[in-house]
Every structure is written in C-alpha cells, then in structure tokens.
PDB file of C-alpha atoms and ligand atoms in Angstrom:
ATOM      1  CA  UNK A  12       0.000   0.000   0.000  1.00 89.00           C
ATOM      2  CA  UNK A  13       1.415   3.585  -1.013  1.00 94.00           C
ATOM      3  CA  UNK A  14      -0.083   6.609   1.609  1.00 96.00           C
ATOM      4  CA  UNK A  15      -0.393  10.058   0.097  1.00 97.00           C
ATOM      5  CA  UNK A  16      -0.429  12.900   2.747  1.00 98.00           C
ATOM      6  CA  UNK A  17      -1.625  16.519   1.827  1.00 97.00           C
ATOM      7  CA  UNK A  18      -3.444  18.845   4.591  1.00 96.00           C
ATOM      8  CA  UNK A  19      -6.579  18.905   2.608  1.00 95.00           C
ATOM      9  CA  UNK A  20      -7.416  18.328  -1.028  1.00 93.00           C
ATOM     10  CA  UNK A  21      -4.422  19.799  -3.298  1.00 92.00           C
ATOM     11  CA  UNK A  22      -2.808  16.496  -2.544  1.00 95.00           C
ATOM     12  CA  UNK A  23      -5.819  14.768  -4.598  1.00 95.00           C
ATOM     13  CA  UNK A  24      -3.780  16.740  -8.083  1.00 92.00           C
ATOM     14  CA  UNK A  25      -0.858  14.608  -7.298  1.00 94.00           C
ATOM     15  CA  UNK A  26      -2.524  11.371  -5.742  1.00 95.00           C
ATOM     16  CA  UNK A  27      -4.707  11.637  -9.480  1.00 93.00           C
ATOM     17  CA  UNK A  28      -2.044  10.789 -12.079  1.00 93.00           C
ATOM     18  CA  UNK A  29      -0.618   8.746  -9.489  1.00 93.00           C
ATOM     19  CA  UNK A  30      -3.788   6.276  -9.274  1.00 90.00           C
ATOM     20  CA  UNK A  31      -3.541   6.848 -13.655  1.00 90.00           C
ATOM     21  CA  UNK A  32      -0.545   5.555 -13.529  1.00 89.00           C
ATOM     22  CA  UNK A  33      -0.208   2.778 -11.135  1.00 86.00           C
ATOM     23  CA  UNK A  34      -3.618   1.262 -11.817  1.00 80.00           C
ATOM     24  CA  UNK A  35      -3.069  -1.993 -10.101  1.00 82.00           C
ATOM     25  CA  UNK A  36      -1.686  -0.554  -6.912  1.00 86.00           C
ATOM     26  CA  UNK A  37      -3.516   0.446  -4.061  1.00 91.00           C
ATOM     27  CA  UNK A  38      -3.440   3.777  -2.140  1.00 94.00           C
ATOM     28  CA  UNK A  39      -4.750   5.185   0.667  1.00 96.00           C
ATOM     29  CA  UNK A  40      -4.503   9.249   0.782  1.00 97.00           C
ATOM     30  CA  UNK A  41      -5.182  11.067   4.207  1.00 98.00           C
ATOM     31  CA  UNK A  42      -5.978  14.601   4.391  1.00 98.00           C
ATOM     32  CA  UNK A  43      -5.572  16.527   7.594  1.00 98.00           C
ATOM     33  CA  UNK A  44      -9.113  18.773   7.228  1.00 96.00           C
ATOM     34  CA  UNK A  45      -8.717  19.497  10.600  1.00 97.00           C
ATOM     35  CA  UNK A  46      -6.065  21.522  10.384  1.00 97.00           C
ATOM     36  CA  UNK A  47      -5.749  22.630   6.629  1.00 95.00           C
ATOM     37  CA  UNK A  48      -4.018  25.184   5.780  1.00 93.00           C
ATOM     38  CA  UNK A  49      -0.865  24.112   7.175  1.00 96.00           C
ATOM     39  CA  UNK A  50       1.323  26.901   5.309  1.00 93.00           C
ATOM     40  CA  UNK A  51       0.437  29.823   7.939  1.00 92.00           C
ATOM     41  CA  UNK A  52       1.594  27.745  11.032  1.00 96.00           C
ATOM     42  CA  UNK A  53       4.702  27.425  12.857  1.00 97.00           C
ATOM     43  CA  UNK A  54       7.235  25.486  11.653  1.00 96.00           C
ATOM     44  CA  UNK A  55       7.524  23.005  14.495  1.00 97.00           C
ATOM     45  CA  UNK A  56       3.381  22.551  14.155  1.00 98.00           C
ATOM     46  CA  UNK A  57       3.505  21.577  10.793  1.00 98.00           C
ATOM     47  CA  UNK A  58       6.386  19.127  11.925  1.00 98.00           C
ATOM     48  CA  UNK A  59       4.325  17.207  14.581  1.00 98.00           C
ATOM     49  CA  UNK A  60       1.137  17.476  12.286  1.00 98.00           C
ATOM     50  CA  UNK A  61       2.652  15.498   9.423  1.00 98.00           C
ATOM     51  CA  UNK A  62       4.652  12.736  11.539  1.00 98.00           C
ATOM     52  CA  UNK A  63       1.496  12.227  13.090  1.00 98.00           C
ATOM     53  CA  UNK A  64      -0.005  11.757   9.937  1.00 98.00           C
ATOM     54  CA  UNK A  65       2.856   9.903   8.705  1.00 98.00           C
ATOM     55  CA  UNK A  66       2.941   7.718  11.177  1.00 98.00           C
ATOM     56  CA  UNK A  67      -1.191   6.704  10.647  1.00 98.00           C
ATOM     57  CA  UNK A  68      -0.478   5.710   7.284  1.00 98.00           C
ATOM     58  CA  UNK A  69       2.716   3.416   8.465  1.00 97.00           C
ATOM     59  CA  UNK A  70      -0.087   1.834  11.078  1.00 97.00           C
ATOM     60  CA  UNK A  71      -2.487   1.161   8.075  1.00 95.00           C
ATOM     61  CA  UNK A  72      -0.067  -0.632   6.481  1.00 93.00           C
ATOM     62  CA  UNK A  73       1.496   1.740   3.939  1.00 94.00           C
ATOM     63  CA  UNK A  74       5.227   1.239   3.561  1.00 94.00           C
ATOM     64  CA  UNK A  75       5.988   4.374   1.528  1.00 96.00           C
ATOM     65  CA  UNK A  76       4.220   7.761   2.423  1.00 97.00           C
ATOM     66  CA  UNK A  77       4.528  10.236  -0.482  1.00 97.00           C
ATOM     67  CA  UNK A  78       4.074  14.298   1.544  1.00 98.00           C
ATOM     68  CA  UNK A  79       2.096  15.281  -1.216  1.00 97.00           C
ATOM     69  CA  UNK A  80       2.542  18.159   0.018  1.00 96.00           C
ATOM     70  CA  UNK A  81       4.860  21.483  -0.640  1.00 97.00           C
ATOM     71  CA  UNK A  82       4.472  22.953   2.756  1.00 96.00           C
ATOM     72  CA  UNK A  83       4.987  19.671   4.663  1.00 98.00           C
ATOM     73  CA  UNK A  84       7.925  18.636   2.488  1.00 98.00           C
ATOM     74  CA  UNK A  85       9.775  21.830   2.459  1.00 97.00           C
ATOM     75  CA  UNK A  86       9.412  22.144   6.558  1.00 97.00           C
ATOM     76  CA  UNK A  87       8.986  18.169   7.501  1.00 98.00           C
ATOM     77  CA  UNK A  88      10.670  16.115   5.198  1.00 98.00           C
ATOM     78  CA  UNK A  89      14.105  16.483   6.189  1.00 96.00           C
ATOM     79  CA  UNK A  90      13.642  16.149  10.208  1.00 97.00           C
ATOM     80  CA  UNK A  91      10.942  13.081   9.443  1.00 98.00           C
ATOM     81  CA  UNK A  92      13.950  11.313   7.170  1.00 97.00           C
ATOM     82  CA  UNK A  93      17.005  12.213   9.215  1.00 97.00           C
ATOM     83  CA  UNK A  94      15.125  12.485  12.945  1.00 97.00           C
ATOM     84  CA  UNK A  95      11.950  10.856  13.225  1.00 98.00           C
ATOM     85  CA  UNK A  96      12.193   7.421  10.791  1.00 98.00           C
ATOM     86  CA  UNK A  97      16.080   6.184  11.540  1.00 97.00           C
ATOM     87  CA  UNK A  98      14.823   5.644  15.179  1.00 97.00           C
ATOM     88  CA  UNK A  99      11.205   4.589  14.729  1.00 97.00           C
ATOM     89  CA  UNK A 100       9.987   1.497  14.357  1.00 97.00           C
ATOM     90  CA  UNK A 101       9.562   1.714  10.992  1.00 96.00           C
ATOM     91  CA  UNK A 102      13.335   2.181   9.793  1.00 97.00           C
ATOM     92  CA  UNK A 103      14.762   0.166   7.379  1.00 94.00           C
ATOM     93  CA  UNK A 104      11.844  -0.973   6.035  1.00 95.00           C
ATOM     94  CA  UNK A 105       9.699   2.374   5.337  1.00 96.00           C
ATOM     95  CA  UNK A 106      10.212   5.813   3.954  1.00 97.00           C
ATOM     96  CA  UNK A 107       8.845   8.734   3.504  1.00 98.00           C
ATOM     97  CA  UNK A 108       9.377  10.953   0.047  1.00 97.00           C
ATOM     98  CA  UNK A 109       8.346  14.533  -0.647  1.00 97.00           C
ATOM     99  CA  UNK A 110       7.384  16.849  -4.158  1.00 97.00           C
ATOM    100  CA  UNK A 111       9.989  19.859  -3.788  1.00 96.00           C
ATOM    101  CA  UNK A 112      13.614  17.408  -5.659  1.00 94.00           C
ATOM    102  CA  UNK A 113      11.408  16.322  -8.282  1.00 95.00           C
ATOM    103  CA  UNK A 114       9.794  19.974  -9.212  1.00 96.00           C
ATOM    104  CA  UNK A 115      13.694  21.366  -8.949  1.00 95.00           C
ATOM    105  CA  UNK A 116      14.850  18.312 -10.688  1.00 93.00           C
ATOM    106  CA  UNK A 117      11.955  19.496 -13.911  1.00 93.00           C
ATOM    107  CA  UNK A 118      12.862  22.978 -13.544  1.00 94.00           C
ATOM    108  CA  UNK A 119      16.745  22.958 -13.542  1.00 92.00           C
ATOM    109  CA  UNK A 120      16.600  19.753 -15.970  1.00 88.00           C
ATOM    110  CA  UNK A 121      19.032  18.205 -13.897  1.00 84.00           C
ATOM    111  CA  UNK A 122      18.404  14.555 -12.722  1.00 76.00           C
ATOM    112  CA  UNK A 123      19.364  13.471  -9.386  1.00 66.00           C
ATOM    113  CA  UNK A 124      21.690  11.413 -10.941  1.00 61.00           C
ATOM    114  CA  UNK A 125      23.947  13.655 -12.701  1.00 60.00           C
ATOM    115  CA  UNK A 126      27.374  14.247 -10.741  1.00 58.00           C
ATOM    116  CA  UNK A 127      30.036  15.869 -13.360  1.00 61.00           C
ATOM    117  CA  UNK A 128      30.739  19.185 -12.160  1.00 58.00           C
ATOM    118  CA  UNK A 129      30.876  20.429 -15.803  1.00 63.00           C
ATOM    119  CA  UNK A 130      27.305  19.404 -16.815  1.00 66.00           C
ATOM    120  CA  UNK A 131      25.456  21.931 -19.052  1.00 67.00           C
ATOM    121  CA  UNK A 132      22.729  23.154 -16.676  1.00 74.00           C
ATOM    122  CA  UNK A 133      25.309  24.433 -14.480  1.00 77.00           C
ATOM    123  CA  UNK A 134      25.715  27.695 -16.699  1.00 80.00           C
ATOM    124  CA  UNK A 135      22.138  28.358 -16.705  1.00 85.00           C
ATOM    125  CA  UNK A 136      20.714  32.137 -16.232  1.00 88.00           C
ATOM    126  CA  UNK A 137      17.324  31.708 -15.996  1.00 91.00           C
ATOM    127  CA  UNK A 138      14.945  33.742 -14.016  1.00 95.00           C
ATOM    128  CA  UNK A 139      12.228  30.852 -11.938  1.00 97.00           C
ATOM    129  CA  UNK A 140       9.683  32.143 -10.042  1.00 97.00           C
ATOM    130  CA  UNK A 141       8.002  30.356  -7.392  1.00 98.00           C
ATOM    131  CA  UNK A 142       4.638  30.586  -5.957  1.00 98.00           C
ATOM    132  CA  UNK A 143       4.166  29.289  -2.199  1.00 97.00           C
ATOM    133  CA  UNK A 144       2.857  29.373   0.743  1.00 95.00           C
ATOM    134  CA  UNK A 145       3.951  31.504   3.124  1.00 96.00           C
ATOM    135  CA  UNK A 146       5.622  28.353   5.300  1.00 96.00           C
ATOM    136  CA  UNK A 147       7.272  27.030   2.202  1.00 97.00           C
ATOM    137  CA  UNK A 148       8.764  30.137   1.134  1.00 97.00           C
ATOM    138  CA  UNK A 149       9.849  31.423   4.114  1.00 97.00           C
ATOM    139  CA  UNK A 150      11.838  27.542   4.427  1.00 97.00           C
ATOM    140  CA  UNK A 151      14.139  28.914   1.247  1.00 97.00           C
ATOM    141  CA  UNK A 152      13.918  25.105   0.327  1.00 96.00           C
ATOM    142  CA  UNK A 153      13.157  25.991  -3.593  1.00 97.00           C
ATOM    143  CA  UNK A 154      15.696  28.556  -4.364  1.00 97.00           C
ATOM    144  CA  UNK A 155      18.312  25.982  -1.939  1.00 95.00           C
ATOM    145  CA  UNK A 156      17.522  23.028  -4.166  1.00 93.00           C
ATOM    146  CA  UNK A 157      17.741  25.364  -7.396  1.00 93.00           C
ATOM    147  CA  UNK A 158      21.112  26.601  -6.698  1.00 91.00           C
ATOM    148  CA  UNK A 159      22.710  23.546  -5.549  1.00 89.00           C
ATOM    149  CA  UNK A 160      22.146  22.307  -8.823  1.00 89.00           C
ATOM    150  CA  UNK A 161      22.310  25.697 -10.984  1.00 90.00           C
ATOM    151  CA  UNK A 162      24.016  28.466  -9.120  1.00 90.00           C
ATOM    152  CA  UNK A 163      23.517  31.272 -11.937  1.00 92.00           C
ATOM    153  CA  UNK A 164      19.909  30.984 -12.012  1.00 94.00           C
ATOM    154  CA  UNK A 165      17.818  33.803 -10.527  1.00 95.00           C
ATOM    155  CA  UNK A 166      15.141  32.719  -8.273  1.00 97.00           C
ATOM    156  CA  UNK A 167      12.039  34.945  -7.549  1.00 97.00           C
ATOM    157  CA  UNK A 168       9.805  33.941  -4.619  1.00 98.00           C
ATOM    158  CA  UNK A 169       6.188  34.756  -3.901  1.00 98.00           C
ATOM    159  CA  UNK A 170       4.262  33.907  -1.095  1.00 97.00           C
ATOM    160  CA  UNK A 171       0.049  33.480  -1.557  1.00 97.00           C
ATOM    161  CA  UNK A 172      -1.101  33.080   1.720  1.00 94.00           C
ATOM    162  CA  UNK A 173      -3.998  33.112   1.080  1.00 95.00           C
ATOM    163  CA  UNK A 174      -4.714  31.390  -1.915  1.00 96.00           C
ATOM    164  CA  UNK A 175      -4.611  27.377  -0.825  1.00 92.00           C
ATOM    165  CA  UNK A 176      -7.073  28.437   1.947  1.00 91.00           C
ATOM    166  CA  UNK A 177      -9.558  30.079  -0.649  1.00 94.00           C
ATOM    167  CA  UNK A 178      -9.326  26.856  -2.842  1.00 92.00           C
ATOM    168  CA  UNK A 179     -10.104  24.722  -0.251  1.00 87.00           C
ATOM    169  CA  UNK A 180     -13.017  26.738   1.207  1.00 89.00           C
ATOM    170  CA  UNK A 181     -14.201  27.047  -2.569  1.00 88.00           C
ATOM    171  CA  UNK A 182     -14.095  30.893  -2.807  1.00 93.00           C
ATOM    172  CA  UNK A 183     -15.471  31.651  -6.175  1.00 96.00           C
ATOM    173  CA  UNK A 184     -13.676  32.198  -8.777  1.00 96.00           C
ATOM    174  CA  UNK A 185     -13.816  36.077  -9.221  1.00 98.00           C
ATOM    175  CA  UNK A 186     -12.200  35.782  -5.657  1.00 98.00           C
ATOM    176  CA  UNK A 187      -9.306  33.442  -6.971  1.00 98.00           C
ATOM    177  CA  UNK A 188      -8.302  35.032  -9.567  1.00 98.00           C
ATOM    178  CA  UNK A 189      -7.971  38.473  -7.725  1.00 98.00           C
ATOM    179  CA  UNK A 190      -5.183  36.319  -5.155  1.00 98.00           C
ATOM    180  CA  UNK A 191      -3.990  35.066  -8.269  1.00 98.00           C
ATOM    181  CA  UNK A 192      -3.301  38.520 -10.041  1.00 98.00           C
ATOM    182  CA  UNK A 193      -2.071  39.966  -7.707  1.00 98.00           C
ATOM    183  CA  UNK A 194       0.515  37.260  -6.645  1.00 98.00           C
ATOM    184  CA  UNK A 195       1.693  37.671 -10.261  1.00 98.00           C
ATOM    185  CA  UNK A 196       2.001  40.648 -10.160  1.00 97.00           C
ATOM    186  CA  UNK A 197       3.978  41.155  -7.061  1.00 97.00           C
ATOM    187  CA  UNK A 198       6.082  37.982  -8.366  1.00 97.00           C
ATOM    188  CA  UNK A 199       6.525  39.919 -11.758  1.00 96.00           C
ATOM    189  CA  UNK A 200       7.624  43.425  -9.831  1.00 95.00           C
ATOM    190  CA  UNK A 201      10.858  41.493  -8.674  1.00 93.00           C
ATOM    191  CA  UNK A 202      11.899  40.783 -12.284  1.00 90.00           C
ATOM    192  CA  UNK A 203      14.454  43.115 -13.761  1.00 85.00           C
ATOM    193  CA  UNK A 204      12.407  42.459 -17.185  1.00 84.00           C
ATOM    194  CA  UNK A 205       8.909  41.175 -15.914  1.00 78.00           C
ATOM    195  CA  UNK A 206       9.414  37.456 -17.742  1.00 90.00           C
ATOM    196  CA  UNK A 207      10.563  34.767 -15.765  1.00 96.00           C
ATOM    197  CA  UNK A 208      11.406  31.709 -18.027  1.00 95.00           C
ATOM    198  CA  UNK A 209       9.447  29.321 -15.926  1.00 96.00           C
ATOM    199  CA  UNK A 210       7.073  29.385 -12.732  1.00 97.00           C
ATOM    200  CA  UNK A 211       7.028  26.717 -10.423  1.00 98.00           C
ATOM    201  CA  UNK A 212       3.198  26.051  -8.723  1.00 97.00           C
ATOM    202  CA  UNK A 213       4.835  25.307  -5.386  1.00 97.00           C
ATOM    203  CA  UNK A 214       1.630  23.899  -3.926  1.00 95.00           C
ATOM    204  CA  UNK A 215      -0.426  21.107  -4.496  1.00 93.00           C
ATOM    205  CA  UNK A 216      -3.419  23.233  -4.287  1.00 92.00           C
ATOM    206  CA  UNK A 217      -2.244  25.516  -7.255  1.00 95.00           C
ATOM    207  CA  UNK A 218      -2.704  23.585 -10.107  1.00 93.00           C
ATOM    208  CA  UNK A 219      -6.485  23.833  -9.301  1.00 92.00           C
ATOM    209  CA  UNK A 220      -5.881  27.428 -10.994  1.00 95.00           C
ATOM    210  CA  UNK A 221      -3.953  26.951 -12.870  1.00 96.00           C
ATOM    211  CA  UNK A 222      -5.507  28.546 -15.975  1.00 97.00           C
ATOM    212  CA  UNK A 223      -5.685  31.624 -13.514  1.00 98.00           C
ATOM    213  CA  UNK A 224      -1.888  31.678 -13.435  1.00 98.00           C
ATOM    214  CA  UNK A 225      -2.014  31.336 -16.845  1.00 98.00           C
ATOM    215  CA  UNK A 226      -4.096  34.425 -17.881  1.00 98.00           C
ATOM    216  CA  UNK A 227      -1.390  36.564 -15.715  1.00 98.00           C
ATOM    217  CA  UNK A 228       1.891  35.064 -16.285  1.00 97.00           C
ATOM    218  CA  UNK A 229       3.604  36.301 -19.788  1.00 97.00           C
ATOM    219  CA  UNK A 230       2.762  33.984 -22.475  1.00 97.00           C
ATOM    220  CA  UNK A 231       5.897  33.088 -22.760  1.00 96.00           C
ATOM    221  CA  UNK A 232       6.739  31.338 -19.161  1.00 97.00           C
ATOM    222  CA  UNK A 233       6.772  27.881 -19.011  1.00 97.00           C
ATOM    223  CA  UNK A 234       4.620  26.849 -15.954  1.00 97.00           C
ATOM    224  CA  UNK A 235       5.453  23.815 -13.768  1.00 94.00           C
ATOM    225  CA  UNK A 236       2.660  22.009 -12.685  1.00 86.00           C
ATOM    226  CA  UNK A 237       3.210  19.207 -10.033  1.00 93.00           C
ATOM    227  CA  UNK A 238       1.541  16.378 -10.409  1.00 93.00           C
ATOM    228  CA  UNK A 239       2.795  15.158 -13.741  1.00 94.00           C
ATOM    229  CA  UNK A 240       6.575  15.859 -12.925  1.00 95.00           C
ATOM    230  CA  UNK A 241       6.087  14.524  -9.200  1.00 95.00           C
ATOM    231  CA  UNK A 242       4.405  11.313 -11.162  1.00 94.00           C
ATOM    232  CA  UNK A 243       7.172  10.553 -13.329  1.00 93.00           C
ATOM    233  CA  UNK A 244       9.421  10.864 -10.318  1.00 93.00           C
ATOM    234  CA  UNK A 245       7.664   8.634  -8.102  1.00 93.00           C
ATOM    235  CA  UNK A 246       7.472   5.817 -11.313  1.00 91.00           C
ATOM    236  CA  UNK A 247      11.272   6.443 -11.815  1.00 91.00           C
ATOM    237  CA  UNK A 248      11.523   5.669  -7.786  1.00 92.00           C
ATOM    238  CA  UNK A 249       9.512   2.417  -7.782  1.00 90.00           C
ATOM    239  CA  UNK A 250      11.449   1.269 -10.701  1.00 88.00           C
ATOM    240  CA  UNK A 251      14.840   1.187  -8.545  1.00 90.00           C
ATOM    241  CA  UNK A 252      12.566   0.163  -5.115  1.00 91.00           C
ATOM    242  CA  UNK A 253      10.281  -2.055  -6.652  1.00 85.00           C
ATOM    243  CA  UNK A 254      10.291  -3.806  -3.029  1.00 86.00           C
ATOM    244  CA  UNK A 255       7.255  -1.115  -2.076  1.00 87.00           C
ATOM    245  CA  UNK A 256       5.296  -2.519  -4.984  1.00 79.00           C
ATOM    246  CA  UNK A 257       5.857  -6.345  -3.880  1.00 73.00           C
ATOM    247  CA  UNK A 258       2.339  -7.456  -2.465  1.00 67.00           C
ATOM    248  CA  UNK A 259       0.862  -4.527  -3.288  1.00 63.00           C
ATOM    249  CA  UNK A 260      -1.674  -5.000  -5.846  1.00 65.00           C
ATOM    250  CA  UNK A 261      -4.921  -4.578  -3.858  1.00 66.00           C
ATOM    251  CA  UNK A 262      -6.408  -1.972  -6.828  1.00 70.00           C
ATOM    252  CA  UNK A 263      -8.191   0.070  -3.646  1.00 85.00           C
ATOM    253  CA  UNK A 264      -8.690   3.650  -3.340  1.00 91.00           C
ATOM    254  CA  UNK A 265      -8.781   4.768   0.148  1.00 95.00           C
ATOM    255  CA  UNK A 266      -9.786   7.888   1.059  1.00 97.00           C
ATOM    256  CA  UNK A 267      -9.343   9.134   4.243  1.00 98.00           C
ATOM    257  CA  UNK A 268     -10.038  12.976   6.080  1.00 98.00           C
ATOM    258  CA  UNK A 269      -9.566  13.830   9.391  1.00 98.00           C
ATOM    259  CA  UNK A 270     -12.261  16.320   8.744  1.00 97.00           C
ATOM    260  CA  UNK A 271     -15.906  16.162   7.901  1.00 97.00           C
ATOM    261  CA  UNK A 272     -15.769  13.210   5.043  1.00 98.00           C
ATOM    262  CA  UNK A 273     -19.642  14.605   3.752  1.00 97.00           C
ATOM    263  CA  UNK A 274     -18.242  17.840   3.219  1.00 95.00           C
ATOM    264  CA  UNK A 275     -14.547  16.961   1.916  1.00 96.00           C
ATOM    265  CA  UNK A 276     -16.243  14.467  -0.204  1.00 96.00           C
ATOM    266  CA  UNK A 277     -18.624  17.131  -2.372  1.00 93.00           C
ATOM    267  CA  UNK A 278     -15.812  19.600  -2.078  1.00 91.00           C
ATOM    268  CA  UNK A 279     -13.249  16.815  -3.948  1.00 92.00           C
ATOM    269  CA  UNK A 280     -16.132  16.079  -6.647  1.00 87.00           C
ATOM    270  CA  UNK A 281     -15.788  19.489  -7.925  1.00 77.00           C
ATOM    271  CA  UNK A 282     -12.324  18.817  -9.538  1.00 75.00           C
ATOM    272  CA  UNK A 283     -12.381  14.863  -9.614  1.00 87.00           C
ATOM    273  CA  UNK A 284     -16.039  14.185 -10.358  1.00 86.00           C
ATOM    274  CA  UNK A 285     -15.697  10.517 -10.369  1.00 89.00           C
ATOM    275  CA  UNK A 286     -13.846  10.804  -6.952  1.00 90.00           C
ATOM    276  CA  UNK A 287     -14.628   8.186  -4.397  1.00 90.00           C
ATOM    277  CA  UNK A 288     -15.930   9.161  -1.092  1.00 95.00           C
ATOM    278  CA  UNK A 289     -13.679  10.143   1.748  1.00 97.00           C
ATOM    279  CA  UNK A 290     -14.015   8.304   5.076  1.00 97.00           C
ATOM    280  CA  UNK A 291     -13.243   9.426   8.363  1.00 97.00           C
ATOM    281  CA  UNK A 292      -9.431   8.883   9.852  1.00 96.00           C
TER     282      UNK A 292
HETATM  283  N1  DGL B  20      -1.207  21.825  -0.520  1.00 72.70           N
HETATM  284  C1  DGL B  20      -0.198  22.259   0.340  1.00 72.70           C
HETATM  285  C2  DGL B  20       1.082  22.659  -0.332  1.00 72.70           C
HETATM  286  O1  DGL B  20       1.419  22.043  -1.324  1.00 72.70           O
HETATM  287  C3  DGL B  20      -0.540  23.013   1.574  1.00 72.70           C
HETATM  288  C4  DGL B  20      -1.535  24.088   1.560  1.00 72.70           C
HETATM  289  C5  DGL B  20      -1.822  24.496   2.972  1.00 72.70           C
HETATM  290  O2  DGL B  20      -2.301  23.638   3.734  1.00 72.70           O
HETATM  291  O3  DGL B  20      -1.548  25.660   3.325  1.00 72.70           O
HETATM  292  O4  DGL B  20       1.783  23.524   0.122  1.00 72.70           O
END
C-alpha cells in the first residue's frame, strides 16, 4: 500500500495521475481537514502534524508515504527522514518521500543522478519564479535546491497566503483570480524584465488554478505544474525500489479525512467528479 499525505485536497492533483498511472496498486490518501491550511503555522506545528499523519499511514499498512505536500515537504521532510524514521519502528523498512527534488529536478533539468561538475545546466541564467505558501517560502527550500544544482539561475519567490485556503473553502472564482493577479504581479515586480522563463506552482493546491496563473503570467513562461513531474518521479523511484510494490496489488482507493468526510467528499467532486468518497481517519 502507497499513503499520500496533503493537509486537505491539493494532494488529490498529485494522488490523481498517481492512481492513472499505477492502476493496479492500491493507495490510501489522508488529508488533515482538521487543520488545513498548514502553510500559515509554525514550523515546528507543521512538523508534529505530518509525523502524526505519517505515522497513521505506516499503522495502516502503507510502507511508503509520499508528503504530497509542498508545505509539509519543504518544513517536515528532512527532520521526518534524518530524525523521526532512523529511530522509529519503521526504519529500514519504510520511507517517507516529498514533491519539492522532483519539481527542482523538472525545472533545472538536472536529474538526481547527474554528478560531473561540468554538466550543461550548471551555466544556466534563468529567471524561476516560485509561488508558495507563506511556510514554504519562508523555508528557502526551492531557491536551496535550485542553486545547488544551478548556481547562476535567478530565483524569484512569492508567497500566496492566502490562496490554498480560498481553494479549499471554494471561494469563487472572481475571488481566486484576484489572489492570483495579484501574486503575479507582485512575483513579476521582482523581475528586472517582468518574464521569468518558468514558474514553479509550489503547492499542491495551485494547479487547481492553474488557468488563472495562466491568464497573468507572460505567455511566454513555461509553468510547472506538479503532479505530472512529481508522477514521473515517483514511477522512476519504484522502478529502482520495486520492493514497495511487492504485495501490493490490492487496486483500492482509500480515502481518508480527518475532517468532515460529507463535506470533503462534495468539495473533492468538484475537480475529480468521479472521486470516491472520503471516510473518516
Ligand atoms: N497543498 C499544500 C502545499 O502544497 C498546503 C496548503 C496548505 O495547507 O496551506 O503547500
């Protein structure tokens, strides 16, 4: 079993092409509703929240938890790898993954493979902009991964704290696309030429308007939208640990809230009409 972990539903954009791609697997995908949004809250908060979450999954029988997640990966991931798992119960035999190294990984073009010093991505000047929460840009985690693997590019950072909140609550879309403009906007003002190469949507919830990011951004930035990239990833992964697919052909769809599963479950049919219903955690 594979566990997907977002705070609410921008997870579902991930967990999506996942379930498209690995149609024989089964998943279970827990949303924390009673918390969401995680990307105003203290650091430490969003820490506990997500092993907690992490660790449910692991009891349900999940072996590999993707954060699908921006805000939990960019403040979690890192203390729930190097802290939390090596003295659990769980290490050696589960692990926990997140979305921010596969968006770089798109963005800079450079595989986590590649090693020689002199490879060609290295003497790239583009300008990337990325859109966050306010958690997950405040962690510097996206322009850290960017220059580690391309030191000349120019990273712009935006935060939109509002703007996973107003998805999830279903704001309409007049509403959205005013958060949406003027994130863009602000984003653009920090460009010496107003036209950054590419965008990353640095949360899940994003690519839910993502046409609204379209109608601001210059037609000619490339946009990065997660749940492909973080897909091919996460099939790339399983290829080298097929172990976490061994056994694991149960075909389910679990979906699991820790909020109202009525209410989660109409909000989810919106974007995924065919959705299954969410249960409670
Ligand atoms: N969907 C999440 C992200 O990718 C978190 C949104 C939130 O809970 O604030 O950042």
């Amino acid at each position: 079993m594979i566990g997907v972990f977002d705070s609410g539903l921008g997870g579902l954009t991930v967990l999506r092409e996942l379930s498209a791609r690995f149609a024989r697997a089964d998943f279970v995908y827990l949303a924390d509703h009673a918390h969401v949004p995680y990307g105003n809250r203290p650091s430490d908060e969003i820490v506990d929240l997500t092993r907690a979450c992490v660790e449910d999954l692991f009891e349900r029988g999940a072996k590999l938890v993707l954060l699908g997640c921006n805000t939990a990966t960019a403040v979690a991931l890192r203390r729930l790898q190097q802290q939390w798992l090596p003295s659990s119960k769980w290490a050696g035999t589960h692990n926990v993954l997140g979305i921010v190294a596969p968006t770089v990984e798109a963005a800079t073009q450079t595989p986590w493979a590649v090693t020689s010093p002199q490879y060609p991505q290295k003497n790239n000047t583009d300008t990337i902009a990325v859109f966050g929460t306010m958690r997950t840009i405040a962690s510097g985690v996206f322009p850290e991964e960017i220059r580690k693997r391309c030191p000349k590019v120019t990273v712009i950072q935006q935060m939109c704290s509002d703007l996973a909140g107003a998805i999830e609550d279903k704001r309409p879309e007049s509403e959205l696309n005013v958060l949406v403009a003027e994130g863009v906007q602000s984003a653009l003002s920090q460009t010496s030429n107003g036209l950054p190469h590419q965008a990353i949507l640095g949360c899940t919830h994003f690519p839910l308007v993502e046409h609204l990011f379209r109608r601001h951004l210059p037609p000619s930035t490339r946009i990065l939208s997660q749940p492909v990239i973080v897909a091919d990833s996460f099939e790339d992964y399983l290829h080298r640990r097929a172990n976490f697919l061994v056994g694991n052909e149960g075909k389910r769809l679990t979906l699991l809230t820790t909020g109202d599963p009525q209410d989660v479950s109409a909000k989810a049919r919106v974007f995924w009409p065919d959705v299954a219903a969410f249960e409670k955690a």
